[in-house]
Coordinates of C-alpha atoms in Angstrom, one line a residue:
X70 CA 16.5 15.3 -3.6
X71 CA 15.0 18.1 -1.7
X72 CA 12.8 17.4 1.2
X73 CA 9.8 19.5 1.7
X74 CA 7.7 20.0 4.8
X75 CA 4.4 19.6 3.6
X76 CA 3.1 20.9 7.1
X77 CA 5.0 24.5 6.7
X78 CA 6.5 24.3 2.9
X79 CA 9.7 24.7 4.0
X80 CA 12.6 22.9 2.7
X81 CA 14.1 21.0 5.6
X82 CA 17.0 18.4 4.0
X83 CA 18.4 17.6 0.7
X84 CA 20.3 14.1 -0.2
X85 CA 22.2 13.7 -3.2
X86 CA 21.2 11.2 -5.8
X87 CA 22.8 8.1 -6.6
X88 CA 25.2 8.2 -9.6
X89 CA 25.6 6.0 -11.8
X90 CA 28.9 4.4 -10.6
X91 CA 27.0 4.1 -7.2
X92 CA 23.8 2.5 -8.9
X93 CA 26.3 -0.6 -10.4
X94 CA 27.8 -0.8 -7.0
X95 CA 24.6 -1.8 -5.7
X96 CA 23.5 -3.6 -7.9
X97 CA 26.6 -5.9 -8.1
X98 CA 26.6 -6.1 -4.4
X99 CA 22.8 -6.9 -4.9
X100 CA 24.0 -10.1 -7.5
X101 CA 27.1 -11.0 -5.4
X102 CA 25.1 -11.3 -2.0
X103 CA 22.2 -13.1 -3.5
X104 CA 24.7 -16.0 -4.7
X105 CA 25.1 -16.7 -1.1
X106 CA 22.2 -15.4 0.4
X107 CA 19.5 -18.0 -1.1
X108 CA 21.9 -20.8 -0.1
X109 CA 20.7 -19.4 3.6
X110 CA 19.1 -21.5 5.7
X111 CA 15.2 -20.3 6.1
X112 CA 15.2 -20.6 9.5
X113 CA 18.9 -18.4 10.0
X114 CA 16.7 -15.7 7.4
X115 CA 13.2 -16.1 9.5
X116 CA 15.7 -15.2 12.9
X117 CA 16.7 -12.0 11.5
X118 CA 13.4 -10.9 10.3
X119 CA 12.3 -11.3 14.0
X120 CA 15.8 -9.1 14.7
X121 CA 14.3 -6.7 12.2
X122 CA 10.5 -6.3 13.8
X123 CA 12.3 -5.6 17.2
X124 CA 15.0 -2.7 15.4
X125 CA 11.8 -1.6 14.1
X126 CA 9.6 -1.2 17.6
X127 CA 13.0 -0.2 19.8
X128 CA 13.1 3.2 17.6
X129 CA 9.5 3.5 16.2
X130 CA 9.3 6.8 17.2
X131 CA 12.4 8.4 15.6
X132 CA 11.1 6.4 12.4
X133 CA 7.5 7.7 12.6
X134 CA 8.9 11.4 13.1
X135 CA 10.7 11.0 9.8
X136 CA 7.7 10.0 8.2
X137 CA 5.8 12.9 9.7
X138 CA 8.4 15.4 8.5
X139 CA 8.5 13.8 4.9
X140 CA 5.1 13.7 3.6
X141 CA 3.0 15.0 6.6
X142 CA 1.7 11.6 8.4
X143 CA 0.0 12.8 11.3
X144 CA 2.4 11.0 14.2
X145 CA 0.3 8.7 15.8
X146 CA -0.7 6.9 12.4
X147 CA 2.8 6.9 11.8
X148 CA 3.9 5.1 15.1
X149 CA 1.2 2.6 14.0
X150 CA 2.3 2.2 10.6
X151 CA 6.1 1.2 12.0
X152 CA 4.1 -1.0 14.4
X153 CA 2.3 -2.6 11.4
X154 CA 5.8 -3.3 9.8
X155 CA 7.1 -4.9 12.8
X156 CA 3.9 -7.1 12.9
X157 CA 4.8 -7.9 9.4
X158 CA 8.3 -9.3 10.4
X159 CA 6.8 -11.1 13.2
X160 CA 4.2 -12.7 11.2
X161 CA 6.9 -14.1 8.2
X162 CA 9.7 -14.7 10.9
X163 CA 7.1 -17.3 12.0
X164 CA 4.9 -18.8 9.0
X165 CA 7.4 -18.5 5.7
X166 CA 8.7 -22.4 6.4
X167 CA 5.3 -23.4 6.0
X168 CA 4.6 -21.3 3.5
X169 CA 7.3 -22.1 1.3
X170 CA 7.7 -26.3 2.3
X171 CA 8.0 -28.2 -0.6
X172 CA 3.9 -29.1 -2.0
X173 CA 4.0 -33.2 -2.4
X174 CA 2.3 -34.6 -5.4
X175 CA 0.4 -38.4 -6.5
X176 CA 3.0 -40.4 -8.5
X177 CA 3.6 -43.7 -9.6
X178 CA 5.0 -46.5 -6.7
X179 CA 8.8 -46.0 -5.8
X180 CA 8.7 -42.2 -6.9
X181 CA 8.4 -38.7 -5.2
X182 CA 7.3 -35.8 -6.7
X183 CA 7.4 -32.5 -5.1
X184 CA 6.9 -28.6 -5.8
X185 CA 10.3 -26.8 -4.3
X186 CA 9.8 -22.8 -4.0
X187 CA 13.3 -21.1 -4.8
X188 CA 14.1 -17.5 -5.2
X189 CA 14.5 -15.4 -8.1
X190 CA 17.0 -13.1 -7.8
X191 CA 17.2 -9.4 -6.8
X192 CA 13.9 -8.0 -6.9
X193 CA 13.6 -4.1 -7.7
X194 CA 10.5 -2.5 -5.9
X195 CA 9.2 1.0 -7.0
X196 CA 7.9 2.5 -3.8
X197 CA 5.4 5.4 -2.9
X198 CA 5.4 7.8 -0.1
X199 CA 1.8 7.6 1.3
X200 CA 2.7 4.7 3.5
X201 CA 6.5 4.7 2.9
X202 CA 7.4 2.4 5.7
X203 CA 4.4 -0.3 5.7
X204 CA 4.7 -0.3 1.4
X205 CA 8.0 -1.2 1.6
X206 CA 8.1 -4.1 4.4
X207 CA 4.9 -5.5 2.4
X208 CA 7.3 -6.4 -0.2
X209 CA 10.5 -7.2 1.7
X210 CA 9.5 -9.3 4.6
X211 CA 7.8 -11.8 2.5
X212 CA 10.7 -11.3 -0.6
X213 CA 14.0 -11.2 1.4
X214 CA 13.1 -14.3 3.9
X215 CA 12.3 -16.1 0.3
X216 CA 15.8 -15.9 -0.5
X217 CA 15.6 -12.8 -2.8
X218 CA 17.2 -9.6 -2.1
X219 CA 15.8 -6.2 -2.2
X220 CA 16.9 -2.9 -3.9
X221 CA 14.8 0.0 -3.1
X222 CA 13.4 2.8 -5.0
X223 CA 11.5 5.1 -3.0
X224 CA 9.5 7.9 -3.7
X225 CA 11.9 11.4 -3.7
X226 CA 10.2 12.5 -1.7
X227 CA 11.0 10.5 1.5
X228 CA 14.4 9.6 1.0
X229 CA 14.9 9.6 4.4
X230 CA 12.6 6.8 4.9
X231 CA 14.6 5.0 2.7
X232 CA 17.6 5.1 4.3
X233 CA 15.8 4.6 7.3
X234 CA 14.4 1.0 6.2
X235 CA 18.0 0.2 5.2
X236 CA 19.1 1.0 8.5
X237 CA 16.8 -1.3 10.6
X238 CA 18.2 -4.1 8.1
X239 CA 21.2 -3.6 8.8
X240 CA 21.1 -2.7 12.6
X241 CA 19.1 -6.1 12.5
X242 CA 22.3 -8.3 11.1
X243 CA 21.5 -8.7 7.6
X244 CA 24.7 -9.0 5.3
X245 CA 25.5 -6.1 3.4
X246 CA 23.6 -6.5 0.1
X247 CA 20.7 -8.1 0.8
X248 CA 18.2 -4.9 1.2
X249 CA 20.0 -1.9 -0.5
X250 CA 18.0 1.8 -1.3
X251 CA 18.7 3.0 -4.4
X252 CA 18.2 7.2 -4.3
X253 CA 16.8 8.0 -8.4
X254 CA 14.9 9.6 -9.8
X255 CA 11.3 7.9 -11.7
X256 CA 13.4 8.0 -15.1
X257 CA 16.1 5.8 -14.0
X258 CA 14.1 3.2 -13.5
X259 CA 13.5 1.8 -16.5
X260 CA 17.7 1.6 -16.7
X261 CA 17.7 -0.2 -13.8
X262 CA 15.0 -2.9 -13.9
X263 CA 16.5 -3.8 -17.8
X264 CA 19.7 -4.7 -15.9
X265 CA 20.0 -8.2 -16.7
X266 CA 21.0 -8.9 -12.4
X267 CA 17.7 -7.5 -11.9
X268 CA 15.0 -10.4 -12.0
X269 CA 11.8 -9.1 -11.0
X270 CA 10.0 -5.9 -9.8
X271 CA 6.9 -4.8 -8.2
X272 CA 5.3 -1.4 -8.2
X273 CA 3.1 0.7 -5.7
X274 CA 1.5 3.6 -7.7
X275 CA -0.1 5.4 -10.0
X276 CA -1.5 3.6 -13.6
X277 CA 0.6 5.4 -15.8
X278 CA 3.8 3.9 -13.5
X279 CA 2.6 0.6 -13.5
X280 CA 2.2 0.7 -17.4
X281 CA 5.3 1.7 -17.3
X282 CA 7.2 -0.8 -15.4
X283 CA 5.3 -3.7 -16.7
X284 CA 6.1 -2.8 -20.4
X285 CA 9.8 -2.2 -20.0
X286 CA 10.1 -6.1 -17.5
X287 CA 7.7 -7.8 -20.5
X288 CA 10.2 -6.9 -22.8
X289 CA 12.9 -8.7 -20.4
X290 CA 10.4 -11.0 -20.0
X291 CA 10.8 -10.2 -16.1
X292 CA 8.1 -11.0 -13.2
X293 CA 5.7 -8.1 -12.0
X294 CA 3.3 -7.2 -9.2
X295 CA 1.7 -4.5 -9.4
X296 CA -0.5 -2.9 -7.1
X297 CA -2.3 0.4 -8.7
X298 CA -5.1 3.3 -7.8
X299 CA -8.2 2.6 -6.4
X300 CA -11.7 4.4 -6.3
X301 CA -13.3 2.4 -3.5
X302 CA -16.9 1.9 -2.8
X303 CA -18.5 2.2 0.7
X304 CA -21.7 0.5 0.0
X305 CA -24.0 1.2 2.9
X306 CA -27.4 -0.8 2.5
X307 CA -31.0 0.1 4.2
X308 CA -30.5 -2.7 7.1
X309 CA -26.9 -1.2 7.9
X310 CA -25.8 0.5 11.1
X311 CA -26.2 3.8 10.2
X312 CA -23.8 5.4 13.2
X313 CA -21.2 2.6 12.8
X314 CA -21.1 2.9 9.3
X315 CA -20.8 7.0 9.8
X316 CA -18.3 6.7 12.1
X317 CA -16.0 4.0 10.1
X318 CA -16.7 5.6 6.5
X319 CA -15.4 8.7 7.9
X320 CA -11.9 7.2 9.7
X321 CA -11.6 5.2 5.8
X322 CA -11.9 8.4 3.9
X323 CA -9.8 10.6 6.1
X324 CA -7.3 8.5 7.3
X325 CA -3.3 9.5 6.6
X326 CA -5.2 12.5 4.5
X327 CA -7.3 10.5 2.5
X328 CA -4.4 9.4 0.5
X329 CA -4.6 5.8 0.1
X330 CA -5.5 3.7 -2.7
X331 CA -7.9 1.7 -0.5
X332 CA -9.6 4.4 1.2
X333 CA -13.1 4.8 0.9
X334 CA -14.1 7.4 -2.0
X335 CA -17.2 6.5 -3.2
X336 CA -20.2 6.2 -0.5
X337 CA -23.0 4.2 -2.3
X338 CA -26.0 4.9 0.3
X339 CA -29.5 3.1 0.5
X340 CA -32.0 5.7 -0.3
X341 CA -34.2 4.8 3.1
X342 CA -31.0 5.4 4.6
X343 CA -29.4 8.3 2.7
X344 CA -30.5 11.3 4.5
X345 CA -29.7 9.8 8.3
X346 CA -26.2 8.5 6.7
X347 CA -25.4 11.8 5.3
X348 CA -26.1 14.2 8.8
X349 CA -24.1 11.4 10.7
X350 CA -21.1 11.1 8.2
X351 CA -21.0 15.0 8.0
X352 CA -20.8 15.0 11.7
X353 CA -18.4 12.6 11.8
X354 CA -15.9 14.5 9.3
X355 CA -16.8 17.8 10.6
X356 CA -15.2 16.4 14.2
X357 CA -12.0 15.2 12.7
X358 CA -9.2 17.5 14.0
X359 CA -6.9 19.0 11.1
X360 CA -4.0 20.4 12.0
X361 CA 0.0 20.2 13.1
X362 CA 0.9 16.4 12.4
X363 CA 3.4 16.4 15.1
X364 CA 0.3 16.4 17.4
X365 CA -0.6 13.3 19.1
X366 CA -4.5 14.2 18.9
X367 CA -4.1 15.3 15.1
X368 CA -6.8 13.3 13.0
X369 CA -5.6 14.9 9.6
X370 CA -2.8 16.3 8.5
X371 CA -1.4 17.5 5.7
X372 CA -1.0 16.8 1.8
X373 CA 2.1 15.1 1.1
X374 CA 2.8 18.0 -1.4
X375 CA 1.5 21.1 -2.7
X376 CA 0.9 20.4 -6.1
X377 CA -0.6 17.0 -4.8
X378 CA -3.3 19.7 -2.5
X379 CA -3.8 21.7 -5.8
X380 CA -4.5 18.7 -8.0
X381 CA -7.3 17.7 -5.7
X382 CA -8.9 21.1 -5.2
X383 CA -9.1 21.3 -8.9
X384 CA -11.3 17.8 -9.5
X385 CA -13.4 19.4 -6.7
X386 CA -13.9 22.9 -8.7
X387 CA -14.2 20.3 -12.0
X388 CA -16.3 18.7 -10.1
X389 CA -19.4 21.5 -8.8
X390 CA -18.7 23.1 -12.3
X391 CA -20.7 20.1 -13.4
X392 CA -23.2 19.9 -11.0
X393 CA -21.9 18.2 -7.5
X394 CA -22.5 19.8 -4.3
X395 CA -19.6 20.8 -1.6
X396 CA -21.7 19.9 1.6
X397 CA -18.5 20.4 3.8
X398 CA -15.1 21.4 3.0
X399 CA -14.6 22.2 -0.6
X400 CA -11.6 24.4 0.0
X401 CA -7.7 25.4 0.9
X402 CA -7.6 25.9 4.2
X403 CA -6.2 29.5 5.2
X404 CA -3.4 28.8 6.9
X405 CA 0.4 27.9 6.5
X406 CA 1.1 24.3 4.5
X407 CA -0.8 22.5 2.0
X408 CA -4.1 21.3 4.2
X409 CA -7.5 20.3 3.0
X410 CA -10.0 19.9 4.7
X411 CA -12.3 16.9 4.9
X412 CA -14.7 16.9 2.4
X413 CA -18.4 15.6 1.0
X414 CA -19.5 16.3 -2.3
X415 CA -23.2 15.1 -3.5
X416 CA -25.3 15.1 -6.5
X417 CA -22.3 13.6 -8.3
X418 CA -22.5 13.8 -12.0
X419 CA -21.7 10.8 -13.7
X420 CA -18.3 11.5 -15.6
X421 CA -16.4 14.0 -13.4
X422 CA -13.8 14.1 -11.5
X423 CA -15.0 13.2 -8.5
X424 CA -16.9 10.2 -9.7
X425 CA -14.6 8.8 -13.3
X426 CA -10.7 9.9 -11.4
X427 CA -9.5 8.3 -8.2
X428 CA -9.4 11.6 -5.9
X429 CA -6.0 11.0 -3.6
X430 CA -7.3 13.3 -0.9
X431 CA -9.6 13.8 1.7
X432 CA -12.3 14.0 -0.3
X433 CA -16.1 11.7 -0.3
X434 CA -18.4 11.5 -3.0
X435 CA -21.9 10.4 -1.9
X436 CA -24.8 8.5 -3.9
X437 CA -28.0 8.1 -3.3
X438 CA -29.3 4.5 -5.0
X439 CA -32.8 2.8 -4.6
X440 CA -31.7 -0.9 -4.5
X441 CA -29.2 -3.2 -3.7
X442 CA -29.1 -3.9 -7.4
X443 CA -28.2 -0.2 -8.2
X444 CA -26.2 -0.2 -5.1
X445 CA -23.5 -2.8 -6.8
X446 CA -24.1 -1.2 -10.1
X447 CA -22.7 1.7 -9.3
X448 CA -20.0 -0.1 -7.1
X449 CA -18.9 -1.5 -10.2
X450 CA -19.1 1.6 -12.3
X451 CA -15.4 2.5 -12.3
X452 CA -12.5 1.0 -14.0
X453 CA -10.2 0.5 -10.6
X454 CA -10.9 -2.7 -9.0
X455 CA -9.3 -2.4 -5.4
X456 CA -11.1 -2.8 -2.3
X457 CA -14.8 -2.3 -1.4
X458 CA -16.2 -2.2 2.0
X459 CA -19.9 -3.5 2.5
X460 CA -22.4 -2.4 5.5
X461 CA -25.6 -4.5 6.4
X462 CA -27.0 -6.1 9.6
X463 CA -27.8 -9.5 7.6
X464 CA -24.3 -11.0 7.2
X465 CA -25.4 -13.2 4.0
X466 CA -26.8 -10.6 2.7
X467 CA -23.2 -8.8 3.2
X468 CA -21.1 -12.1 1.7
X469 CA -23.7 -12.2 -1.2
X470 CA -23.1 -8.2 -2.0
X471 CA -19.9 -9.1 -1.8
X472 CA -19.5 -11.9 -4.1
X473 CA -21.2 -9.5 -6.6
X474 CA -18.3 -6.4 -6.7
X475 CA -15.4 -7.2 -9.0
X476 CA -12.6 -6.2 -6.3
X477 CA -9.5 -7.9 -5.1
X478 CA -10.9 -7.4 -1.6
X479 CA -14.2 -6.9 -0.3
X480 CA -15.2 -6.2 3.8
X481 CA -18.5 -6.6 5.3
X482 CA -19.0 -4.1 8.1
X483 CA -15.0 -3.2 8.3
X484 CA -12.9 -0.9 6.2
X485 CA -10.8 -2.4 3.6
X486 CA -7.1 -3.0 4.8
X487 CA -4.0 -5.0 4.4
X488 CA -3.1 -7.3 6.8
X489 CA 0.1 -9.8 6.4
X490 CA -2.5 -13.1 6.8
X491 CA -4.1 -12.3 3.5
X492 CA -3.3 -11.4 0.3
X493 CA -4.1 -8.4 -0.7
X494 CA -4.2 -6.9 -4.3
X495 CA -6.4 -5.7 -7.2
X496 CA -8.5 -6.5 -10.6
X497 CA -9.0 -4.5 -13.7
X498 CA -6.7 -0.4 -13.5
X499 CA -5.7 -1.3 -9.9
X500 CA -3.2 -3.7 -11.0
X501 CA -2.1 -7.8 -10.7
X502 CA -0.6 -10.1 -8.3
X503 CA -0.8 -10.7 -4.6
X504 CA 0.9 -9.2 -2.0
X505 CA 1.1 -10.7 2.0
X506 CA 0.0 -14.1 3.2
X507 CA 1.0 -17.2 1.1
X508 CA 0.3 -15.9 -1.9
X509 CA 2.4 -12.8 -1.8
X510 CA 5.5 -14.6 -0.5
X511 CA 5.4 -17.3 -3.1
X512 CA 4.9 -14.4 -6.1
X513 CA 8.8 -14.3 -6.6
X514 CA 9.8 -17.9 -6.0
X515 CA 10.8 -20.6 -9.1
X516 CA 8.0 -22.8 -8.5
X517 CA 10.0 -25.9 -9.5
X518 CA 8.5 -29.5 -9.9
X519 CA 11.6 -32.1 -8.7
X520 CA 10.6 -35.7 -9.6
X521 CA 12.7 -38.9 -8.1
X522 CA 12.7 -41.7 -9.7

């Protein structure tokens, strides 16, 4: 696995892949430790998830560096991002006993009957690199202080991320076993999750991926989460505060790149509104500072990969082919690396790229609608089902928008974001299942009913 400095193209470490003997290994260490591992007293596993948020602050900026150096996260959102994962830890290190304390239910005189939440197994989690140290906490706080254990694939393109995470596990006191990286490529997966130690998976990524994954654990009739692509709609209605809605729609495009599946990628704009939105959104982009991501006052750095930079330029060319108009941006910047600049594209013709694809970029399409009726039509007018951000002055007038956009997760007057106290996840292409909060730590648990007689 070759690691590629998005920021200068150069290639600046390689790691060997795992072989095959070394894949068993881990899993069998991954079976072995789990026999002892769920038998673990909550609170002993709740005390080293606390010993894992403070390995994770006491070296956050050795761990954001490798981020920035893998896929280009401009290093102060990647200090942040290990201080989210840390926050994480904190968060289940304190709440997962109530979380997960037995549910009491009515019965007849002289019985008890109860709901006991017990762990599945070793859970298999298919990572991305766009946020390759908050994905992977989302899934093995909440998973690991359960009583499951976690094996690792990451994205190859941030192995050392991986090996990273492992470390803080295990400089935080964790047996050997319980959270293991396994470095494969995307078409050893499949081997892996049909392993019979294997008992559940969950999946960060593209469709195609997650179509993938859940087909091959439904035929082992094994437990998935999946959490998919987004196109995101930034619906900003007449009432809204037109700078504060500028200012935020810009940071929820641009931020880590643009390449998120809950950024903002589709601004849905009163028409009263429209023109005033659009001067103060440009401005806002326009200001963002592109450039080294080992700068602290970097806004935007670079695509994660070349080919990744390429991809999007060409659903922008696709894109004014058709009809849209570059505003700002629009093109490769001239310099060394694969950077793109903030972008804004109007007059979006329905069906292309811009408007049908989820663009994983820095890149905003902009719509112009009449009413708050076409305003959630064309919210709705996509076949992801993510996130949605709302912007009004009338807060009912937010919740009832709201209540009317099929999305897992829908803000009035904030960007859309995870956040360990709620669950977070998606409807329709973007995927199934809950992740963070209650519901996320109870996806992988045997929800077993125990009646006493």
């Amino acid at each position: 696995m070759d690691v590629v400095d998005p920021s200068t193209g150069d290639r600046i470490e390689t790691y060997d892949e795992h072989t095959e003997s070394e894949v068993e290994a881990t899993l069998e260490r991954a079976a072995e430790r789990y026999e002892d591992w769920r038998d673990r007293s909550i609170r002993d596993r709740e005390q080293l998830l606390a010993s894992a948020g403070e390995v994770l602050r006491e070296n956050k900026r050795e761990y954001a560096e490798t981020m920035t150096r893998e896929m280009g996260k401009p290093i102060t959102q990647a200090i942040a991002e290990v201080e989210k994962c840390a926050w994480a830890c904190d968060h289940y290190a304190e709440h997962a006993s109530a979380y997960l304390e037995p549910d009491h239910h009515p019965s007849p005189p002289g019985t008890t009957v109860k709901t006991e939440y017990e762990p599945l197994g070793p859970v298999l989690a298919v990572m991305p690199w766009n946020f390759p140290f908050w994905q992977v906490f989302r899934f093995a706080a909440p998973y690991t202080v359960a009583g499951n254990v976690g094996l690792l694939k990451h994205a190859s393109n941030v192995p050392g991320c991986a090996l990273a995470i492992e470390e803080v596990f295990r400089e935080a006191g964790y047996p050997e076993g319980v959270f293991q990286s396994l470095l494969i490529p995307s078409d050893r997966v499949e081997g892996v999750l049909e392993d019979d130690r294997v008992r559940a998976a969950t999946l960060t990524g593209s469709g195609p991926a997650g179509r993938s994954v859940a087909a091959t654990a439904g035929e082992q009739l094994k437990k998935t989460v999946l959490e998919l692509g987004g196109s995101d709609p930034f619906v900003v209605l007449d009432d809204a505060d037109v700078p504060a809605a500028a200012e935020t729609g810009a940071w929820a495009r641009n931020q880590n790149g643009g390449q998120s599946c809950i950024a903002a990628k589709r601004f849905v704009v009163h028409t009263d509104i429209y023109d005033e939105f659009l001067d103060a959104f440009v401005d806002e982009i326009e200001s963002l500072a592109v450039g080294d991501p080992t700068e602290d006052d970097t806004d935007v750095g670079p695509q994660a990969r070349a080919g990744l930079m390429e991809e999007l330029h060409g659903q922008v060319e696709d894109s004014v082919a058709a009809g849209a108009t570059v505003v700002t941006g629009g093109e490769p910047m001239d310099r060394e690396g694969a950077f793109y600049p903030p972008t804004v594209v109007t007059d979006v013709p329905p069906g292309c790229p811009v408007d049908d694809e989820e663009t994983f970029g820095p890149v905003a399409a902009v719509y112009e609608v009449g009413d708050e009726a076409e305003a959630v039509r064309k919210a709705n007018d996509t076949q992801y089902g993510l996130g949605a951000s709302v912007w009004t002055e009338d807060r009912e007038r937010g919740e009832r928008v709201a209540g009317r956009i099929d999305a897992g997760c829908v803000y009035v007057n904030q960007l859309v974001k995870s956040d360990p106290r709620v669950p977070f996840g998606g409807v329709g292409d973007s995927g199934y299942g809950r992740e963070l909060a209650e519901p996320g730590i109870t996806e992988f648990v045997n929800r077993k009913t125990v009646w006493v007689e």
